[in-house]
Amino acid sequence: MVRKKKNLFIKTKLYFLNKGLQWKLLFAIFVTIIAMIISLFSIIFLNLYRMNSLSDSYQSNIELDYFTNQLAKTENSLENYLNYHTFESIDSYYSNKEKVVEIISNMQNFPSTNQMVQNEYLVNQLTQSFIYFCDKAIAARRANNFEEANFYYNKSLSCYPLLLSQLLELNKMRLQDNAINYNKNTKNISLISTLSFLFFITFCFFIFILLFVSTRKIISPLEEISQVAHQVATRNFDIPLFNRTSNDEIGNICRAFDKMIVSIREYIDTIWEKAHTEATLKEKEIEMQALYADAQLRALQNQINPHFLFNTLNTGAQLAMMEGADKTSFFIEQVADFYRYNIQNQTQTISLTEELGLVDNFVYIMKVRFGNRLEFNKSIPDINLDVQIPIMTLQPLVENCIKHGLKKSTGIVNLEIANKNDFIEITISDNGTGIPDDVKKDVFESVLSERTKLQNQYSSSTGTGLISVFLRLKLYFHRDDIFDIVDNVNDNKIVTGTKFVIRIPKNV
């Protein structure tokens, strides 16, 4: 039995797979219509169910009947307590009273021109009066004040019939209103059900005709596309093109298919040659970029290589020492050390500590030259400064600050190092006239485009050294945010010169 069911399933599956696209579409449409019919009957059933549930419209009358019963129980509990003074009666009174208060809390609490709403307001007010008199009677009975208890009890009895009368009137109005709404909803549901059924039948017939015509138009070009695609799959690209002129989806598919065939023909003729050429050019490009970067880095670092001057300075230092000019000898030795540093250090990078030593050497030479006109301040925290940076990075910036700071009577140059989370920040500032904005702009544009000279020849003497420093930093760290030029602002927020900022990453 299981085997027969399995064979039947396989035969059914093959039957559907062997059918054409049009048959499958028509079958899908048929199944869809059946589903829609089932949906329609479901809607009708739900509408009938909703119509039968309209009896819930009289829920308001049921609530009023419940309210009336609670009032009666409250009155009865009051009477029992006044007569018998039992715990059961007082407990029953408060229980029923709580339910009555809860019901009137949802009723109309202010007058209205609508008769039904006004009656509800009167019921609310009469109920509050009734509860008030009942509470007074209970309180007087507890105090054994029988005369006052009887007085308030009679007050509640005089209020109770009026309350019942208003409740009956309100119940009657709600009953009439609910009956009208019930009839109206019943007629509307019946009409909607009829219209829904007629619309659904018309809609199903229209959809069936429309889809039948549409599928016929779709199948014809799709069969042609299928045949051409089969030939393309067998690597036969010498096939006629569709050349369809229609602007519908089939026309777009055919035009796209034509473009694909043409592109494949052209691509096959050039793909191997292009792949070989691209691979060769890629290898050469990588090699050229590496050589270019290395050449740029070395060219920028080897701007100072005066061997003859180094030898001359050594000779001058020995001569000054022989003549007893110690200060002159020490000065010439410092100058010689400065140039020896540039001559002997042919590596691309050095530690930040060594670079700071070169700065101290250079600043000593400048102080000997300018005397009290130059003031150099240095603030370096007690941190590890073995991080590597490109050689001759800080000295050109200090030289630039001294040059611009000395344009005033006294040049002040500050070098500060701060330990940040991910980098070491070095700032070198002066009290000079500042760098013009156009020079700053030219410097940054030159660094970003990797030009070693400024386009503006007027500012080239100021900015070329900066480009050398910043370009070497960019090539070494492969980042554009490693340097910056900002205004040097004092505590009074007045610009007093230029500040160079270098951020050395710690994780390099």
XYZ file of C-alpha atoms in Angstrom:
508
model
C 0.000 0.000 0.000
C 2.825 2.382 0.882
C 4.613 1.510 -2.356
C 1.496 2.218 -4.426
C 1.111 5.645 -2.774
C 4.741 6.391 -3.478
C 4.403 5.434 -7.139
C 1.248 7.552 -7.429
C 3.071 10.556 -5.984
C 5.965 10.131 -8.447
C 3.568 9.821 -11.426
C 1.668 12.940 -10.325
C 4.886 14.888 -9.934
C 6.105 13.848 -13.405
C 2.707 14.720 -14.877
C 2.952 18.296 -13.584
C 6.604 18.655 -14.616
C 5.855 17.535 -18.186
C 3.059 20.049 -18.662
C 3.667 23.304 -20.472
C 3.948 26.729 -18.881
C 0.481 27.784 -20.050
C -1.170 24.725 -18.502
C 0.679 25.381 -15.250
C -0.435 28.998 -15.225
C -4.052 28.050 -15.939
C -3.929 25.427 -13.233
C -2.544 27.971 -10.798
C -5.338 30.369 -11.764
C -7.924 27.650 -11.231
C -6.544 26.830 -7.818
C -6.509 30.527 -6.985
C -10.166 30.896 -7.963
C -11.121 27.917 -5.819
C -9.260 29.478 -2.917
C -11.002 32.794 -3.502
C -14.411 31.090 -3.574
C -13.615 29.396 -0.303
C -12.571 32.767 1.046
C -15.843 34.281 -0.141
C -17.945 31.664 1.623
C -15.829 32.146 4.685
C -16.569 35.873 4.574
C -20.297 35.180 4.198
C -20.189 32.780 7.110
C -18.403 35.361 9.217
C -20.969 38.004 8.293
C -23.806 35.675 9.291
C -22.013 34.941 12.507
C -21.619 38.652 13.114
C -25.295 39.205 12.437
C -26.209 36.525 14.957
C -23.892 38.138 17.443
C -25.786 41.426 17.195
C -27.741 40.314 20.178
C -24.802 41.666 22.124
C -26.194 45.093 21.313
C -28.580 44.613 24.233
C -25.713 44.280 26.651
C -26.457 47.768 27.956
C -29.947 46.638 28.978
C -28.494 43.644 30.750
C -26.120 45.916 32.628
C -29.001 48.132 33.721
C -30.905 45.084 34.988
C -27.815 44.035 36.920
C -27.569 47.570 38.339
C -31.211 47.461 39.423
C -30.662 44.148 41.205
C -27.618 45.532 43.025
C -29.639 48.521 44.187
C -32.345 46.204 45.494
C -29.785 44.098 47.351
C -28.242 47.240 48.821
C -31.646 48.466 50.049
C -32.466 45.035 51.459
C -29.104 44.823 53.265
C -29.724 48.254 54.796
C -33.138 47.228 56.049
C -31.764 44.009 57.585
C -28.990 45.852 59.349
C -31.359 48.449 60.812
C -33.719 45.744 62.021
C -31.300 43.032 63.166
C -27.916 44.753 63.460
C -25.995 41.625 62.260
C -22.513 41.363 60.814
C -23.777 39.508 57.749
C -26.151 42.325 56.888
C -23.552 45.093 57.196
C -21.030 43.044 55.187
C -23.640 42.453 52.483
C -24.455 46.164 52.437
C -20.885 47.299 51.845
C -20.307 44.588 49.228
C -23.389 45.583 47.223
C -22.733 49.274 47.729
C -19.203 48.909 46.282
C -20.618 47.332 43.116
C -23.211 50.120 42.797
C -20.546 52.822 43.190
C -18.347 51.117 40.592
C -21.221 51.084 38.076
C -22.193 54.733 38.497
C -18.541 55.804 38.181
C -18.870 55.016 34.448
C -22.147 56.903 34.012
C -22.754 60.458 32.825
C -21.825 62.932 35.577
C -22.969 66.232 34.046
C -26.229 67.407 32.395
C -26.833 67.017 28.650
C -29.378 68.050 26.030
C -29.597 64.447 24.852
C -32.571 62.813 26.558
C -30.928 59.419 27.049
C -27.717 60.940 28.367
C -29.718 63.261 30.623
C -31.623 60.273 32.073
C -28.307 58.569 32.747
C -27.131 61.723 34.542
C -30.325 61.718 36.699
C -29.796 58.041 37.556
C -26.232 58.897 38.580
C -27.354 61.757 40.836
C -30.255 59.810 42.390
C -27.966 56.869 43.068
C -25.455 59.105 44.806
C -28.294 60.564 46.960
C -29.547 57.076 47.748
C -26.079 55.902 48.784
C -25.614 59.080 50.853
C -28.816 58.508 52.840
C -27.980 54.826 53.289
C -24.527 55.642 54.652
C -26.037 58.182 57.052
C -28.563 55.621 58.279
C -25.804 53.018 58.791
C -23.654 55.498 60.712
C -26.562 56.548 62.962
C -27.513 52.898 63.659
C -23.929 52.105 64.625
C -24.087 55.029 67.077
C -27.436 53.632 68.408
C -29.136 56.859 67.348
C -32.392 55.201 66.304
C -34.261 58.404 65.605
C -31.619 59.687 63.157
C -31.252 56.220 61.629
C -35.000 56.038 60.942
C -34.920 59.551 59.494
C -32.223 58.779 56.939
C -33.719 55.380 56.243
C -37.025 57.044 55.307
C -35.052 59.490 53.126
C -33.455 56.585 51.263
C -36.892 54.930 50.835
C -38.295 58.137 49.343
C -35.341 58.348 46.927
C -35.408 54.668 45.937
C -38.706 54.694 43.918
C -37.590 57.759 41.971
C -34.317 55.992 41.170
C -36.118 52.863 39.992
C -38.409 54.970 37.846
C -35.486 56.706 36.100
C -33.739 53.373 35.656
C -36.839 51.948 33.995
C -37.086 54.941 31.683
C -33.393 54.732 30.780
C -33.682 50.991 30.165
C -36.643 51.574 27.854
C -34.756 54.229 25.832
C -31.726 52.007 25.457
C -33.890 49.113 24.411
C -35.497 51.175 21.656
C -32.126 52.506 20.496
C -30.556 49.038 20.462
C -33.475 47.646 18.475
C -33.042 50.352 15.819
C -29.295 49.684 15.583
C -29.896 45.963 15.416
C -32.246 46.257 12.435
C -29.957 48.691 10.680
C -26.870 46.480 11.118
C -28.753 43.423 9.950
C -29.800 45.111 6.717
C -26.300 46.468 6.123
C -24.655 43.099 6.609
C -27.074 41.379 4.264
C -26.513 44.024 1.582
C -22.753 43.878 1.987
C -22.753 40.103 1.729
C -24.756 40.209 -1.515
C -22.584 42.891 -3.064
C -19.416 41.105 -1.999
C -20.571 37.890 -3.619
C -21.490 39.596 -6.925
C -18.262 41.572 -6.989
C -16.218 38.495 -6.236
C -17.781 36.492 -9.087
C -17.261 39.358 -11.535
C -13.715 39.851 -10.359
C -12.871 36.161 -10.730
C -14.241 36.066 -14.277
C -12.322 39.216 -15.259
C -9.074 37.917 -13.762
C -9.472 34.587 -15.558
C -9.992 36.227 -18.980
C -7.165 38.709 -18.416
C -4.681 36.077 -17.321
C -5.631 33.763 -20.166
C -4.886 36.446 -22.766
C -1.745 37.556 -20.958
C -0.322 34.060 -20.650
C -0.862 33.486 -24.378
C 1.184 36.585 -25.148
C 3.872 35.608 -22.681
C 4.281 32.020 -23.786
C 5.013 32.738 -27.437
C 8.175 34.880 -27.007
C 9.287 32.822 -24.015
C 9.353 29.713 -26.181
C 11.579 31.534 -28.644
C 13.850 32.765 -25.856
C 14.034 29.245 -24.488
C 15.251 27.891 -27.828
C 17.900 30.613 -28.179
C 19.057 30.116 -24.579
C 19.451 26.391 -25.261
C 21.725 27.154 -28.222
C 23.760 29.604 -26.135
C 24.146 26.925 -23.469
C 25.688 24.670 -26.130
C 28.214 27.496 -26.914
C 26.584 28.346 -30.202
C 26.753 32.144 -30.383
C 26.207 32.431 -34.152
C 22.461 32.834 -33.798
C 20.117 35.521 -35.147
C 19.180 38.339 -32.791
C 15.574 39.038 -31.743
C 15.507 42.721 -32.784
C 12.180 43.275 -31.014
C 10.875 46.861 -30.904
C 8.163 46.547 -28.242
C 8.671 48.322 -24.909
C 7.033 45.736 -22.681
C 8.865 43.339 -20.370
C 9.330 40.736 -23.109
C 10.790 43.367 -25.419
C 13.211 44.461 -22.689
C 14.242 40.863 -22.092
C 14.839 40.292 -25.791
C 16.910 43.467 -26.152
C 18.934 42.552 -23.079
C 19.443 39.065 -24.522
C 20.657 40.599 -27.803
C 23.154 42.789 -25.940
C 24.337 39.790 -23.960
C 24.973 37.770 -27.135
C 26.925 40.641 -28.701
C 28.925 41.209 -25.530
C 29.773 37.514 -25.260
C 31.006 37.472 -28.840
C 33.242 40.479 -28.254
C 34.390 39.301 -24.840
C 35.460 35.850 -26.017
C 37.738 37.419 -28.656
C 39.624 39.572 -26.148
C 39.308 37.889 -22.763
C 42.557 35.876 -22.773
C 44.680 38.681 -24.173
C 43.140 41.164 -21.757
C 43.658 38.894 -18.763
C 47.326 38.402 -19.651
C 47.852 42.119 -20.213
C 46.148 43.074 -16.947
C 48.214 40.576 -14.971
C 51.460 41.904 -16.466
C 50.487 45.532 -15.887
C 49.439 44.791 -12.321
C 52.798 43.255 -11.484
C 54.656 46.193 -13.045
C 52.410 48.663 -11.252
C 53.081 47.091 -7.861
C 56.816 47.056 -8.532
C 56.807 50.675 -9.724
C 54.827 51.840 -6.694
C 57.293 50.162 -4.341
C 60.298 51.630 -6.146
C 58.672 55.055 -6.346
C 57.847 55.138 -2.627
C 61.345 54.005 -1.684
C 62.938 56.543 -4.038
C 60.747 59.355 -2.703
C 61.569 58.472 0.880
C 65.307 58.326 0.251
C 65.317 61.474 -1.859
C 63.535 63.446 0.848
C 65.862 62.135 3.540
C 69.102 62.821 1.671
C 68.651 66.562 1.206
C 71.587 67.288 3.558
C 74.811 65.403 2.885
C 77.714 67.948 3.063
C 80.749 65.709 3.638
C 83.181 68.495 2.870
C 81.561 70.796 5.440
C 81.758 68.077 8.126
C 85.493 67.668 7.536
C 86.018 71.441 7.514
C 84.200 71.861 10.836
C 86.337 69.169 12.474
C 89.462 70.998 11.354
C 88.079 74.312 12.725
C 87.252 72.711 16.095
C 90.798 71.365 16.443
C 92.248 74.778 15.532
C 90.032 76.572 18.131
C 91.067 74.074 20.789
C 94.751 74.657 20.014
C 94.230 78.428 20.377
C 92.350 78.019 23.714
C 88.932 79.190 22.467
C 86.884 76.624 24.429
C 83.446 78.116 23.693
C 84.248 78.389 20.030
C 85.576 74.831 20.042
C 82.438 73.519 21.784
C 80.223 75.416 19.358
C 82.031 74.016 16.329
C 81.837 70.527 17.853
C 78.066 70.898 18.224
C 77.783 71.999 14.616
C 79.980 69.072 13.548
C 77.824 66.651 15.592
C 74.741 68.062 13.921
C 76.103 67.372 10.428
C 77.672 64.071 11.491
C 74.185 62.985 12.546
C 72.872 63.699 9.058
C 75.826 62.108 7.280
C 76.181 58.901 9.257
C 72.456 58.125 9.794
C 71.478 56.691 6.444
C 68.568 54.700 7.844
C 65.030 55.836 7.132
C 63.869 55.997 10.776
C 65.256 56.691 14.232
C 63.778 56.738 17.716
C 61.983 59.791 19.050
C 64.633 60.071 21.776
C 67.422 60.406 19.184
C 65.408 62.963 17.222
C 64.948 65.049 20.404
C 68.727 64.924 20.944
C 69.243 66.354 17.455
C 66.756 69.136 18.304
C 68.704 70.009 21.468
C 71.911 70.139 19.423
C 70.335 72.417 16.833
C 68.745 74.722 19.440
C 72.159 75.179 21.144
C 73.629 76.318 17.824
C 70.753 78.743 17.285
C 71.057 80.189 20.837
C 74.741 80.852 20.269
C 73.786 82.651 17.087
C 70.838 84.710 18.362
C 71.598 84.953 22.114
C 68.790 86.284 24.301
C 66.560 86.881 21.288
C 65.697 83.141 21.311
C 63.774 81.411 24.116
C 63.239 77.650 23.804
C 60.920 75.765 26.195
C 60.598 71.973 26.275
C 58.042 69.837 28.152
C 58.600 66.072 27.885
C 56.831 63.582 30.216
C 58.526 60.527 31.668
C 57.299 58.015 29.084
C 58.803 55.541 26.642
C 60.061 57.529 23.624
C 61.549 54.611 21.662
C 58.837 54.853 19.008
C 60.317 55.105 15.486
C 59.771 58.174 13.279
C 61.306 59.308 9.963
C 64.707 60.946 10.381
C 64.866 64.789 10.426
C 61.198 65.236 11.365
C 61.247 67.631 14.345
C 64.375 69.723 13.552
C 62.921 71.353 10.384
C 59.759 72.309 12.311
C 61.793 73.821 15.163
C 63.903 75.695 12.586
C 60.720 77.033 10.960
C 59.381 78.244 14.334
C 62.679 79.948 15.192
C 62.703 81.675 11.809
C 59.182 83.096 12.224
C 59.459 83.731 15.976
C 62.567 85.890 15.565
C 60.618 88.273 13.340
C 59.600 89.808 16.683
C 62.002 91.190 19.300
C 62.125 87.844 21.125
C 61.378 84.494 19.539
C 59.659 81.954 21.815
C 59.543 78.314 20.687
C 57.729 75.633 22.723
C 58.098 71.861 22.236
C 55.621 69.718 24.174
C 54.964 65.969 24.174
C 51.687 64.502 25.482
C 50.862 60.841 26.055
C 47.441 60.072 24.534
C 45.570 56.758 24.476
C 46.591 55.507 21.020
C 49.322 57.944 20.040
C 52.030 60.326 21.231
C 51.182 63.953 20.399
C 54.071 66.344 19.671
C 53.354 70.088 19.405
C 55.902 72.715 18.302
C 54.712 76.343 18.476
C 56.110 79.851 18.072
C 55.074 83.457 18.732
C 55.682 84.608 15.174
C 53.446 86.213 12.591
C 51.838 82.921 11.634
C 51.614 81.070 8.323
C 49.166 82.510 5.744
C 46.100 80.421 5.006
C 46.995 80.098 1.318
C 50.383 78.631 2.247
C 48.723 76.133 4.610
C 46.339 75.170 1.854
C 49.150 74.728 -0.684
C 51.174 72.644 1.799
C 48.329 70.212 2.496
C 47.386 69.941 -1.175
C 51.010 69.252 -2.106
C 51.301 66.524 0.547
C 48.019 64.875 -0.456
C 49.057 64.877 -4.131
C 52.630 63.884 -3.159
C 54.240 66.924 -4.807
C 57.588 67.961 -3.324
C 57.186 71.638 -4.274
C 54.510 74.262 -3.852
C 52.604 75.538 -6.845
C 52.680 79.055 -5.392
C 56.291 80.151 -5.832
C 55.733 83.153 -3.533
C 55.367 80.822 -0.543
C 57.748 78.085 -1.631
C 60.553 79.182 0.716
C 58.198 78.782 3.694
C 56.354 75.633 2.744
C 58.849 73.374 0.943
C 60.501 72.233 4.174
C 57.110 71.533 5.696
C 56.136 69.446 2.680
C 59.325 67.394 3.103
C 58.463 66.634 6.742
C 54.769 65.954 6.238
C 55.285 63.896 3.078
C 57.809 61.647 4.815
C 55.385 61.177 7.705
C 52.603 60.293 5.279
C 54.750 57.795 3.351
C 55.998 56.162 6.555
C 52.722 55.874 8.499
C 50.395 55.609 5.447
C 47.972 58.083 7.013
C 46.843 61.625 6.228
C 45.808 62.578 9.803
C 49.305 62.280 11.258
C 50.087 66.019 11.036
C 48.340 69.371 11.248
C 49.005 73.133 11.256
C 46.868 75.287 13.575
C 46.977 78.773 15.047
C 48.832 79.171 18.340
C 46.250 80.714 20.701
C 47.110 82.088 24.165
C 44.929 82.061 27.290
C 43.105 85.208 26.071
C 42.167 83.399 22.831
C 44.446 85.662 20.784
C 46.436 84.179 17.905
C 50.147 84.554 18.730
C 51.809 82.416 16.071
C 51.758 78.943 14.532
C 51.528 75.474 16.091
C 52.612 72.237 14.366
C 50.944 69.051 15.613
C 52.313 65.539 14.966
C 50.508 62.427 16.215
C 52.713 59.322 16.339
C 50.693 56.055 16.586
C 51.891 53.720 19.332
C 50.931 50.523 17.530
C 53.239 51.032 14.527
